[in-house]
Short mmCIF file of C-alpha atoms in Angstrom, two decimals:
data_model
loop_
_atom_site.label_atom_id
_atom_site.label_comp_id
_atom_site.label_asym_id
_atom_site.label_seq_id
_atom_site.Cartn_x
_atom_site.Cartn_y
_atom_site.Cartn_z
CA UNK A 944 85.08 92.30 -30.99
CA UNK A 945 85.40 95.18 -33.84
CA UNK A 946 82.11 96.70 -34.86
CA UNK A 947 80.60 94.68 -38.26
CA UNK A 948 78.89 95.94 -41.08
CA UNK A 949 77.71 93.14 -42.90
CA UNK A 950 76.85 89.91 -41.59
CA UNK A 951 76.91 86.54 -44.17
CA UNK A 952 75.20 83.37 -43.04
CA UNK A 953 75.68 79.55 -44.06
CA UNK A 954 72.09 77.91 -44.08
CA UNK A 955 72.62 74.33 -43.23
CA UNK A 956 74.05 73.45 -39.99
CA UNK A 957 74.18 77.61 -38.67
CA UNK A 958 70.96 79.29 -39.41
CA UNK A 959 68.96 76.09 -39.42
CA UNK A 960 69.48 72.57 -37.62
CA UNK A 961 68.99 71.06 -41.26
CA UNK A 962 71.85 68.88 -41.62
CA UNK A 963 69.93 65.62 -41.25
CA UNK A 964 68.42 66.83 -44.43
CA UNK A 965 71.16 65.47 -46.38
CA UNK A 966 72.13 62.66 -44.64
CA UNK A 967 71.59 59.61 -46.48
CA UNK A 968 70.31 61.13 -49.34
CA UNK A 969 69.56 58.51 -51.22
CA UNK A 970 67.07 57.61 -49.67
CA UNK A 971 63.68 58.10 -50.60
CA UNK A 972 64.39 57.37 -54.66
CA UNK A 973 67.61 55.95 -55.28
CA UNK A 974 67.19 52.93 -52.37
CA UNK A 975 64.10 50.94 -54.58
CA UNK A 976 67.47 50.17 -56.65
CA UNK A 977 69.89 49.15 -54.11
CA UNK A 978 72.29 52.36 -54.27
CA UNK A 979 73.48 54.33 -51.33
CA UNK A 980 75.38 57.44 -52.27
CA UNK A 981 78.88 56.79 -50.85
CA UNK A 982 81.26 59.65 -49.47
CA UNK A 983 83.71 59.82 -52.34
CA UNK A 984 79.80 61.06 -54.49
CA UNK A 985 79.06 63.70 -51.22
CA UNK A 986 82.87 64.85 -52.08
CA UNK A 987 82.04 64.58 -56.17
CA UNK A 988 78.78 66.73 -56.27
CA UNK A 989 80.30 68.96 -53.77
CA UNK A 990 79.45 72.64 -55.43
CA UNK A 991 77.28 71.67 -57.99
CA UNK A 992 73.53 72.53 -58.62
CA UNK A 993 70.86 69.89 -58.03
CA UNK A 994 70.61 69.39 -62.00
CA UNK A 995 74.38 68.50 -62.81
CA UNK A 996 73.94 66.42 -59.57
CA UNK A 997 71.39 64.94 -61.04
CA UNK A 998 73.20 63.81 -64.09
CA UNK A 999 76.26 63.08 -62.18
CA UNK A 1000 73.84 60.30 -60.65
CA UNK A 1001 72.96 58.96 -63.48
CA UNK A 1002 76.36 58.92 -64.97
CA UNK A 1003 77.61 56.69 -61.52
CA UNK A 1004 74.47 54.72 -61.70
CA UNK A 1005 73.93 53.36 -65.13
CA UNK A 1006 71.91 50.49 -63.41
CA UNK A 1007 69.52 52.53 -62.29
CA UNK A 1008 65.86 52.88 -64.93
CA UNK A 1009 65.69 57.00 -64.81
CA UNK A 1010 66.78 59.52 -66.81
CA UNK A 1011 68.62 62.60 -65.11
CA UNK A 1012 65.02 64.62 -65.17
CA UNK A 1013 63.66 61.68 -63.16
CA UNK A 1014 66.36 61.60 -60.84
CA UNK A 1015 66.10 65.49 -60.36
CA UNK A 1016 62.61 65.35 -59.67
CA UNK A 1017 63.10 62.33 -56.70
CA UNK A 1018 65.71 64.13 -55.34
CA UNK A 1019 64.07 67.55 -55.15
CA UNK A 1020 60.93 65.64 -53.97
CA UNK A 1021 63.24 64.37 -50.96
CA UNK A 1022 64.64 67.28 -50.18
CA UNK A 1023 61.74 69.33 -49.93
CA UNK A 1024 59.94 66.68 -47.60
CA UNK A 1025 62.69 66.36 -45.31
CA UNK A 1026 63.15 70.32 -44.85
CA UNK A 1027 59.63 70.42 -43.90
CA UNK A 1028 59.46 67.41 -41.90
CA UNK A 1029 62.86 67.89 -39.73
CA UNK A 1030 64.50 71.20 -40.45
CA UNK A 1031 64.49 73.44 -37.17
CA UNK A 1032 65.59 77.12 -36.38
CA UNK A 1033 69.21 77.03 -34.53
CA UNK A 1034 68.75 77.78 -30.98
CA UNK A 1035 69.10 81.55 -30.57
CA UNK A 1036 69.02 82.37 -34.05
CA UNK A 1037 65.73 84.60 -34.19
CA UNK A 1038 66.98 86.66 -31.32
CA UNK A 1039 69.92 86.92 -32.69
CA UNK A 1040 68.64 88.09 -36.46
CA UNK A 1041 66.47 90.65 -34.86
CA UNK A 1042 69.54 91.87 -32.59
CA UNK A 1043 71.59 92.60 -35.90
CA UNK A 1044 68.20 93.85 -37.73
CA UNK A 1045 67.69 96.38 -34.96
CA UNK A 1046 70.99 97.90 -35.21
CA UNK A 1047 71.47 98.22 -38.98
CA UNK A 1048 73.33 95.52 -39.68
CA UNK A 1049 72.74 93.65 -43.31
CA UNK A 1050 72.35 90.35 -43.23
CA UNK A 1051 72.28 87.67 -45.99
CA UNK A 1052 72.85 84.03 -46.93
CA UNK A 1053 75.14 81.87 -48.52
CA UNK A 1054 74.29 79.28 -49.18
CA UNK A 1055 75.12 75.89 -51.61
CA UNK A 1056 71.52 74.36 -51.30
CA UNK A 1057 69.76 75.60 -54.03
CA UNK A 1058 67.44 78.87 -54.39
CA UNK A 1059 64.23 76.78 -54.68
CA UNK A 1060 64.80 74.66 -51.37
CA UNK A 1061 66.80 77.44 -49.47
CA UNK A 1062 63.81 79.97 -49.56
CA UNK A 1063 60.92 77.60 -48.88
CA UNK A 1064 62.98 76.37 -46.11
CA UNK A 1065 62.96 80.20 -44.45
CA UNK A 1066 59.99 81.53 -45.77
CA UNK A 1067 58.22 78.39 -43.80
CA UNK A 1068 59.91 79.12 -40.86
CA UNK A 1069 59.18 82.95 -41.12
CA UNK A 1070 62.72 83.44 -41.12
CA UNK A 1071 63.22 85.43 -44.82
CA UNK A 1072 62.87 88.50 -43.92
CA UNK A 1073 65.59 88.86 -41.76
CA UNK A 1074 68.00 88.58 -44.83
CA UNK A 1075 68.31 91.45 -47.81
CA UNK A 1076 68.98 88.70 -50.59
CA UNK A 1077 70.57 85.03 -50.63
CA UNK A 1078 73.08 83.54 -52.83
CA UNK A 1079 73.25 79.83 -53.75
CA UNK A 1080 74.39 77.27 -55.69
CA UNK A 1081 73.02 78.19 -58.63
CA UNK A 1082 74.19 82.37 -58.45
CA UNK A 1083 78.15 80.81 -58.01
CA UNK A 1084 78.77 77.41 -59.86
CA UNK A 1085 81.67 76.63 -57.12
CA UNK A 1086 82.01 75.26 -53.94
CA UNK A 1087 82.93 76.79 -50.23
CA UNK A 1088 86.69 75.79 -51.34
CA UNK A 1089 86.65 79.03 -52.89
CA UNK A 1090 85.60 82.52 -52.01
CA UNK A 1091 83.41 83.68 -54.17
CA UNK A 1092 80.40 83.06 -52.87
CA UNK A 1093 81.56 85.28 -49.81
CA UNK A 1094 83.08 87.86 -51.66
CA UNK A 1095 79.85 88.79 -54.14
CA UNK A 1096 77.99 89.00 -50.85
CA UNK A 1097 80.03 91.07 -49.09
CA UNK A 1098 80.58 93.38 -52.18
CA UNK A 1099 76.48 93.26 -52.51
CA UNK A 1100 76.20 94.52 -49.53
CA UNK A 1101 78.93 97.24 -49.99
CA UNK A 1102 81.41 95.92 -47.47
CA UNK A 1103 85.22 95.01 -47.63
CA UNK A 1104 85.68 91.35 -46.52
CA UNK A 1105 87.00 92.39 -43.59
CA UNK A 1106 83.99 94.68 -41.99
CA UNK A 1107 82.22 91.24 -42.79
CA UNK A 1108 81.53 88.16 -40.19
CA UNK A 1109 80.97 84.70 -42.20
CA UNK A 1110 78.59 82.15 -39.89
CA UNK A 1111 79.72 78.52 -40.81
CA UNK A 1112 79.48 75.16 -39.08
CA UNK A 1113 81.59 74.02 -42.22
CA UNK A 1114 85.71 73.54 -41.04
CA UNK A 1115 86.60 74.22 -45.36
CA UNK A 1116 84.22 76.89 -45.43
CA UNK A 1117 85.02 78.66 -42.37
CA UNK A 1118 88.59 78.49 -43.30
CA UNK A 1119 88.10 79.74 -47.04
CA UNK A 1120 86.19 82.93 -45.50
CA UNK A 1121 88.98 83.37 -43.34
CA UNK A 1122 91.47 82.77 -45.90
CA UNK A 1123 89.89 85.86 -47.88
CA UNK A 1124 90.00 88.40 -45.06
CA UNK A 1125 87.01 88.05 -43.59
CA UNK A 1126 86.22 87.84 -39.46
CA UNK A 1127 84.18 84.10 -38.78
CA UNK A 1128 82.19 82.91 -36.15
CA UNK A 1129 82.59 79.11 -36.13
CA UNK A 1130 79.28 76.68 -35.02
CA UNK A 1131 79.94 73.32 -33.73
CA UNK A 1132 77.96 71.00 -35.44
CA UNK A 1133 78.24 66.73 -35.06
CA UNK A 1134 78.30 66.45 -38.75
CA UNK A 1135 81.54 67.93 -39.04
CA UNK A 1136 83.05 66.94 -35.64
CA UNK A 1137 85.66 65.30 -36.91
CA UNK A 1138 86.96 69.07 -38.19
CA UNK A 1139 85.84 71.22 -35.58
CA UNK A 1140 89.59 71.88 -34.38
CA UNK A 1141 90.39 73.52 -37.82
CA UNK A 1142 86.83 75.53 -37.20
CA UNK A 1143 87.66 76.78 -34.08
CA UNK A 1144 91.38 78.07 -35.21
CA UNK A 1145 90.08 79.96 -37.61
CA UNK A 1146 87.36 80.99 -35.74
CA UNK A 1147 86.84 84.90 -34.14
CA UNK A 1148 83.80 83.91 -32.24
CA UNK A 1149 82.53 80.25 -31.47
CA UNK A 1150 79.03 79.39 -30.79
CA UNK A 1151 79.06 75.99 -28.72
CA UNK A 1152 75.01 75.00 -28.47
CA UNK A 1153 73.32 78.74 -28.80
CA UNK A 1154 73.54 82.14 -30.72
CA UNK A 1155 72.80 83.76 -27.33
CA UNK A 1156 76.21 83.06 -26.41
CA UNK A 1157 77.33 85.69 -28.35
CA UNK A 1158 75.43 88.63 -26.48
CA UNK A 1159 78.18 91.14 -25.71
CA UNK A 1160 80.73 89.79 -27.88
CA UNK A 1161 79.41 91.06 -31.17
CA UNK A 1162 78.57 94.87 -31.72
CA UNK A 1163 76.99 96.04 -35.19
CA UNK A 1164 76.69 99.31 -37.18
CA UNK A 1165 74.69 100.24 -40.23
CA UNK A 1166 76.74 100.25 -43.55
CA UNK A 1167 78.24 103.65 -44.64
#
């Protein structure tokens, strides 16, 4: 594998074993009125911030008694309590951070969760300080089915896409990094199972249960 000089990370489902976070979101202050968010609303409030989600709710739900603020604050209020309660470090992961850390290598996030969940979720987990800045939801306005997100880190960090490795568990994602010149290491993850053969084509690297898999397939440089 070709030396790297920057390194971009997905949050969910790579750098932490979060996905359950989302899963049935509902739940917790949507449920006391009888809704369950469906799959075509995942697919809707794909790439938007927690706000315009928020309304979006509201705008499906007209049975439901609260306003947009209300429903920003339940969800928010779920989210936060099921990062703490279930979100876990990927196996490997710290290891791997400091492997990149010690040999120069930048490192950031990418991530469509917002800013205010994102950071309390690694900051808890003394995990923040292996990456020089993250980018969310709120920083882009778009989803993973476009590159931006990838490309204003990678020009952040001062790095053509294709000195940079994207870390997704995502199939769309993976493939939009890939689509945009950049090298991708591809995570399996059961949420998106039913893609993982479009993650692993367009995957350089694949990680199949651990990051330590990938000592002595990935070298790193400093950038510059």
């Amino acid at each position: 594998m070709k030396l790297i000089k920057g390194a971009i990370f997905d949050m969910d489902g790579t750098v932490l074993d979060s996905m359950c976070v989302w899963h049935q979101l509902s739940q917790g202050f949507l449920d006391p009125y009888g809704v369950r968010i469906t799959p075509e609303d995942y697919a809707a409030i794909e790439g938007h911030t927690q706000y315009q989600t928020a309304e979006y709710f509201a705008r499906r739900y007209p049975q439901v008694p609260l306003t947009a603020e209300q429903m920003a604050a339940g969800l928010n209020d779920t989210i936060a309590e099921r990062y703490a309660r279930l979100a876990r470090p990927k196996d490997g992961v710290t290891g791997f951070l400091e492997r990149l850390r010690g040999e120069g290598v930048p490192c950031c996030i990418a991530t469509l969760t917002s800013r205010m969940h994102a950071e309390k979720a690694l900051l808890d987990r003394n995990m923040l300080r292996y990456f020089d800045f993250l980018l969310t939801i709120e920083d882009i306005g778009v989803s993973k089915r476009e590159p931006d997100i990838y490309l204003q880190a990678a020009a952040r960090m001062g790095c053509a896409p294709a000195d940079c490795m994207v870390f997704e568990d995502a199939p769309y994602a993976a493939e939009t990094a890939k689509k945009a010149g950049f090298a991708v290491c591809g995570l399996a993850e059961p949420a998106y199972a039913a893609g993982e053969t479009l993650l692993r084509s367009v995957s350089d690297l694949f990680i199949e249960r651990s990051f330590d898999e990938l000592a002595g397939k990935l070298a790193g440089k400093a950038a510059g």
